[in-house]
Short mmCIF file of C-alpha atoms in Angstrom, two decimals:
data_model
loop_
_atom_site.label_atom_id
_atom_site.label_comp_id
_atom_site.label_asym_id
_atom_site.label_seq_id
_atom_site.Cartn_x
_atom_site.Cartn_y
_atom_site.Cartn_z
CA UNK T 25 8.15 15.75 12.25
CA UNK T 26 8.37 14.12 15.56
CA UNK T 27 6.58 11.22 14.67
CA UNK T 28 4.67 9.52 12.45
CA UNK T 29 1.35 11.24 11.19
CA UNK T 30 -1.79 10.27 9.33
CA UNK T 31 -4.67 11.98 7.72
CA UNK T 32 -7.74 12.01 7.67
CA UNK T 33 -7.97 10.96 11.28
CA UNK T 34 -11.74 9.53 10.28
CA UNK T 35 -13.38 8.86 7.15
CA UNK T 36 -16.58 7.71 6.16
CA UNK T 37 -17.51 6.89 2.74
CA UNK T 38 -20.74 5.73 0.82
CA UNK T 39 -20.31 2.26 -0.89
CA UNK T 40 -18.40 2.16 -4.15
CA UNK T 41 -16.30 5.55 -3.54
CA UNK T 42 -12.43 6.21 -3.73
CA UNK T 43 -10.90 6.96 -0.85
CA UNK T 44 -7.27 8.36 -0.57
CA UNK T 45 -5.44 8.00 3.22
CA UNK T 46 -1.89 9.93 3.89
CA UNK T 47 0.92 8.63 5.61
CA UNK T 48 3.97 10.99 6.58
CA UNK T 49 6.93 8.70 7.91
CA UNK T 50 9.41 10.23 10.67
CA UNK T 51 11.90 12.28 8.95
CA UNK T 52 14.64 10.13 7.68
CA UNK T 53 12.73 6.79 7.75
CA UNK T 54 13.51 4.99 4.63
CA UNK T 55 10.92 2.02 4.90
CA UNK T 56 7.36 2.70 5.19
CA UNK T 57 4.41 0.25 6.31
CA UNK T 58 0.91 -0.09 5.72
CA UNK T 59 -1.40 -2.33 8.01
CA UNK T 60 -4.58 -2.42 9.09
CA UNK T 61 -6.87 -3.51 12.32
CA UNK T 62 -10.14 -4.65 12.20
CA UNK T 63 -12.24 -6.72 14.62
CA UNK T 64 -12.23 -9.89 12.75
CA UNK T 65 -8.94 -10.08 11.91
CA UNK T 66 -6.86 -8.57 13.91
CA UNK T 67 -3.58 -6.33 12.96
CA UNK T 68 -2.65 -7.23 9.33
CA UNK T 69 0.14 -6.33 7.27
CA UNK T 70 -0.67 -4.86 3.96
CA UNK T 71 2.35 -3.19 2.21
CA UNK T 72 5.78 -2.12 3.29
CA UNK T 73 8.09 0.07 1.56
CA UNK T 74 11.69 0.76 1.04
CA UNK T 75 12.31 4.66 -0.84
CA UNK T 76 9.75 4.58 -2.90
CA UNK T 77 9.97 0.75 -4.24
CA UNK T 78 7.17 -1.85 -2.94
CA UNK T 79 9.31 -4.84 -2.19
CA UNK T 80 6.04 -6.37 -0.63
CA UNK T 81 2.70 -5.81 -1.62
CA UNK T 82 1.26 -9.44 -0.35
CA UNK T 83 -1.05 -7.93 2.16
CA UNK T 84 -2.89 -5.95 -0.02
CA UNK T 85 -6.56 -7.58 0.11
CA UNK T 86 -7.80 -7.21 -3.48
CA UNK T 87 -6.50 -5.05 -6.41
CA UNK T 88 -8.91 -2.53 -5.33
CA UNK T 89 -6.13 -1.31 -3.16
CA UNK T 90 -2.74 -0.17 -4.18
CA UNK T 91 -0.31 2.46 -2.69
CA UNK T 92 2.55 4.69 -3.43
CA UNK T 93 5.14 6.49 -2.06
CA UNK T 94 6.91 9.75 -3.39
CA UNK T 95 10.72 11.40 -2.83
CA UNK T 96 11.26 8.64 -0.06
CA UNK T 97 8.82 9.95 2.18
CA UNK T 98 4.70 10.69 2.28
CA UNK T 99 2.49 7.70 1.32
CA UNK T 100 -0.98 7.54 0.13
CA UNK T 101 -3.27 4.36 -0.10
CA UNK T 102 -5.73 4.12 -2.38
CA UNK T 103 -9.09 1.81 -2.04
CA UNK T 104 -11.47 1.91 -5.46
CA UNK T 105 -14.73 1.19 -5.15
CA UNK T 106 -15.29 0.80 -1.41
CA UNK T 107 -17.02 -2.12 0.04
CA UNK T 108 -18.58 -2.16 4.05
CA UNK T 109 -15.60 -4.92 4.92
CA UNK T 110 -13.12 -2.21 4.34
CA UNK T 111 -14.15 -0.74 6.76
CA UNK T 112 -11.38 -0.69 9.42
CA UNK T 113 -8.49 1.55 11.21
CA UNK T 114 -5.45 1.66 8.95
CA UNK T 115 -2.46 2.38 10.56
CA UNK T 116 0.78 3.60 8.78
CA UNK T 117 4.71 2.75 10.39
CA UNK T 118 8.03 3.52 8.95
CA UNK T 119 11.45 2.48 10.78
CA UNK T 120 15.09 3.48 9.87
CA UNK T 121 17.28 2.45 6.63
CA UNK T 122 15.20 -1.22 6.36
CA UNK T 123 12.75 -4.09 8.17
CA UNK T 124 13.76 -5.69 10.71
CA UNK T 125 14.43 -2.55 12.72
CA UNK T 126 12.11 -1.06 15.33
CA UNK T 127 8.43 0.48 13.76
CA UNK T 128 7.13 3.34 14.86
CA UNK T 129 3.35 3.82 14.02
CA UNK T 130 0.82 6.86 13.61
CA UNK T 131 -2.44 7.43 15.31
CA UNK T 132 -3.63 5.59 12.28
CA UNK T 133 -7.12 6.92 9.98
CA UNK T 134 -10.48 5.01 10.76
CA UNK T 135 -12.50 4.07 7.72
CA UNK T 136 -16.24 3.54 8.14
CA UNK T 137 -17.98 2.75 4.62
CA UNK T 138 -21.68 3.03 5.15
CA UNK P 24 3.52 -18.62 7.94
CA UNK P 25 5.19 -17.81 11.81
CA UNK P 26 2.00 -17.96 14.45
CA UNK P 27 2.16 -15.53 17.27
CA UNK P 28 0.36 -16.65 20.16
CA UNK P 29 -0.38 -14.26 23.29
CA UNK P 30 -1.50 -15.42 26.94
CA UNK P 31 -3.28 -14.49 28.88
CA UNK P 32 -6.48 -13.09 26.35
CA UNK P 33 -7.77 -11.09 29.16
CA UNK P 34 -6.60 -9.72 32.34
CA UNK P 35 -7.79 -7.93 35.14
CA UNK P 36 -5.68 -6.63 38.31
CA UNK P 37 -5.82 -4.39 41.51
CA UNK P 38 -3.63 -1.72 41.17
CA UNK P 39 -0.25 -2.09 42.48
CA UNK P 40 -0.43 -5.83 41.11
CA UNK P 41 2.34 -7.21 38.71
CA UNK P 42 1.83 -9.38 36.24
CA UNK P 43 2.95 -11.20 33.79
CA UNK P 44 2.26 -11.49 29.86
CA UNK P 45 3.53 -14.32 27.44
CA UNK P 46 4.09 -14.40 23.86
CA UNK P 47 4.95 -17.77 21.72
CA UNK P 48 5.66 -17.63 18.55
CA UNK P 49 6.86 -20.73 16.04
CA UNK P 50 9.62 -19.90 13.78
CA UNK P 51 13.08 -17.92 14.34
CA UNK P 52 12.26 -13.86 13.95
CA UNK P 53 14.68 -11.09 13.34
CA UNK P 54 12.53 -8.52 15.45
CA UNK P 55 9.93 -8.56 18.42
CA UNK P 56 8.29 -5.75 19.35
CA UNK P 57 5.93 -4.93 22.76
CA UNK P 58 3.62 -2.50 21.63
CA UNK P 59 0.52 -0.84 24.28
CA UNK P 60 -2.43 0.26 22.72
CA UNK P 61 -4.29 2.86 24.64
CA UNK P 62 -7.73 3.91 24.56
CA UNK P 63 -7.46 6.20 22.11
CA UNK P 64 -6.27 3.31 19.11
CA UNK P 65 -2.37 4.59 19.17
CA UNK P 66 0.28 1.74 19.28
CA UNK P 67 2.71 2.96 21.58
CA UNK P 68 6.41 1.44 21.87
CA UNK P 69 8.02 -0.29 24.51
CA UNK P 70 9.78 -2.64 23.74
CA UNK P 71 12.31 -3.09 20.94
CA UNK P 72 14.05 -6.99 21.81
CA UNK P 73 14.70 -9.70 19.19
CA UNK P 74 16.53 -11.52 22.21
CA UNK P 75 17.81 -10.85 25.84
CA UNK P 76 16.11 -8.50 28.74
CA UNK P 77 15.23 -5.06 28.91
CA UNK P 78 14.01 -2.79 31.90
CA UNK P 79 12.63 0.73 31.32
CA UNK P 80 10.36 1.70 34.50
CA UNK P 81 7.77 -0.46 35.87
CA UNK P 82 8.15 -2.46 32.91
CA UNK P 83 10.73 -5.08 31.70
CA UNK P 84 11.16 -7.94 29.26
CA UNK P 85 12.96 -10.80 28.59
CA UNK P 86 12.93 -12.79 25.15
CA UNK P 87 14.16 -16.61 24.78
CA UNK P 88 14.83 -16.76 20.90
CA UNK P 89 16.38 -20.06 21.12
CA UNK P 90 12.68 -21.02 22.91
CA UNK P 91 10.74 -18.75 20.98
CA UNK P 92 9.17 -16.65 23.41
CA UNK P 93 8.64 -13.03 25.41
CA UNK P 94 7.81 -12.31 28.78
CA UNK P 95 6.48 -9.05 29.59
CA UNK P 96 6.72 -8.22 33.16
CA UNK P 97 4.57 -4.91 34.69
CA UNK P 98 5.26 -4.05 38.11
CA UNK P 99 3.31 -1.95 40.88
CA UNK P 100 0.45 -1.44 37.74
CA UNK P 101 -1.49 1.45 37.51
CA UNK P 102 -4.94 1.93 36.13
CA UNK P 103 -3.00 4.04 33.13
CA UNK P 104 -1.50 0.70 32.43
CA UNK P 105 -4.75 -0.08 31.27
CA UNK P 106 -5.53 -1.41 27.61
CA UNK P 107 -4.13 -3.96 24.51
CA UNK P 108 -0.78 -5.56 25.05
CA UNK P 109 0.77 -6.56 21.52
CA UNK P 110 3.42 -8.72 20.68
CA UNK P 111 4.87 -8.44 17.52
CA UNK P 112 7.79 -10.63 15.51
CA UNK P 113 9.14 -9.76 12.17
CA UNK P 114 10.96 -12.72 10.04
CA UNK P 115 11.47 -10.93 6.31
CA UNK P 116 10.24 -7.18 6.24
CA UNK P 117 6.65 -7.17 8.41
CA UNK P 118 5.68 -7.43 11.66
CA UNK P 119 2.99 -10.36 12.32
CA UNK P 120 0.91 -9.34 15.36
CA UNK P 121 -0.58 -11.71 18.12
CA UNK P 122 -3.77 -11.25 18.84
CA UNK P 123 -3.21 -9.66 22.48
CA UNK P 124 -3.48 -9.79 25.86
CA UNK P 125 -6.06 -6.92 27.05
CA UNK P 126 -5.45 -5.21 30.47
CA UNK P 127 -7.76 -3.55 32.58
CA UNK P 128 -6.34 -2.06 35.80
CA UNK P 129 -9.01 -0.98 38.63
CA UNK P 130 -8.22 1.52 41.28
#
């Protein structure tokens, strides 16, 4: 695709349920990024990948969370047993071949846990 | 870990203003980014520039690595310039974020 896209754009969730976000990188993007904004902390990293290896997974707030990637491309973060400080925008961002060059991000999918 | 410091927090201008937005950060990077973030949540890119000056538009930037800042100049703004200026530096494989500079244009 042209860019990068996410889904669901919004998600709300009851306390203590799975939730599953998608990340499609731009089409030939090798390295994939997770982060997240909320309005305590800010824009934090969370995971990046390279294929479908996660050379760093240091952001990742608790091992409720984990991720994946698939064939080099689509992404999907997992969160167990959501809690109300998860709630937050997560935005996804791959760049070409490896870090350190330029991200591109999605529109990114806002969580609300009630 | 690298701090990423962005001036001003807040600013508010007349349209057809220019302006000025800095970004500090503390350790050598291999990537900075100038990202906009518009009403609607989506980061959008404008500036890719680990080090030197860049023009596209109304808008240009200049970064000092050897100093370790950014400048981000907008000229002649308009009230579409309005919203979250983000400065972002990458030193192993993610970008750390400042904590912006917010931008609210008036007609």
């Amino acid at each position: 695709g042209a860019g990068v896209s996410q889904s669901p754009s919004n998600k709300v969730t009851e306390k203590g349920k799975d939730v599953e976000l998608r990340c499609d990188p731009i089409s030939g993007h090798t390295a994939l990024y997770w982060y997240r904004q909320s309005l305590g902390q800010g824009l934090e990293f969370l995971i990046y990948f390279q294929g479908n290896s996660a050379p760093d997974k240091s952001g990742l707030p608790s091992d409720r969370f984990s991720a994946e990637r698939t064939g080099g491309s689509v992404s999907t973060l997992t969160i167990q047993r959501t809690q109300q400080e998860d709630s937050a925008v997560y935005l996804c961002a791959s760049s070409f071949e490896r870090a350190y060059n330029e991200q591109f991000f999605g529109p990114g999918t806002r969580l609300t846990v009630l | 870990g690298i701090q990423v410091e962005q001036s001003p927090p807040d600013l508010i201008l007349q349209e057809g203003a220019n302006s000025t937005l800095r970004c500090n950060f503390s350790d050598s990077v291999n990537n900075l980014q100038w990202f906009h973030q518009n009403p609607w949540g989506q980061l959008i890119n404008l500036f890719y520039i680990p080090s030197g000056t860049k023009q596209n538009g109304r808008l240009s930037a200049t970064t000092v690595a050897t100093e370790r800042y950014s400048l981000l100049y907008i000229s002649s703004s308009q009230t579409t310039d309005s919203g979250v200026y983000f400065c972002a530096v990458d030193r192993t494989d993610k970008l750390i974020f400042g904590t912006g500079t917010r931008l609210q244009v008036f007609p």
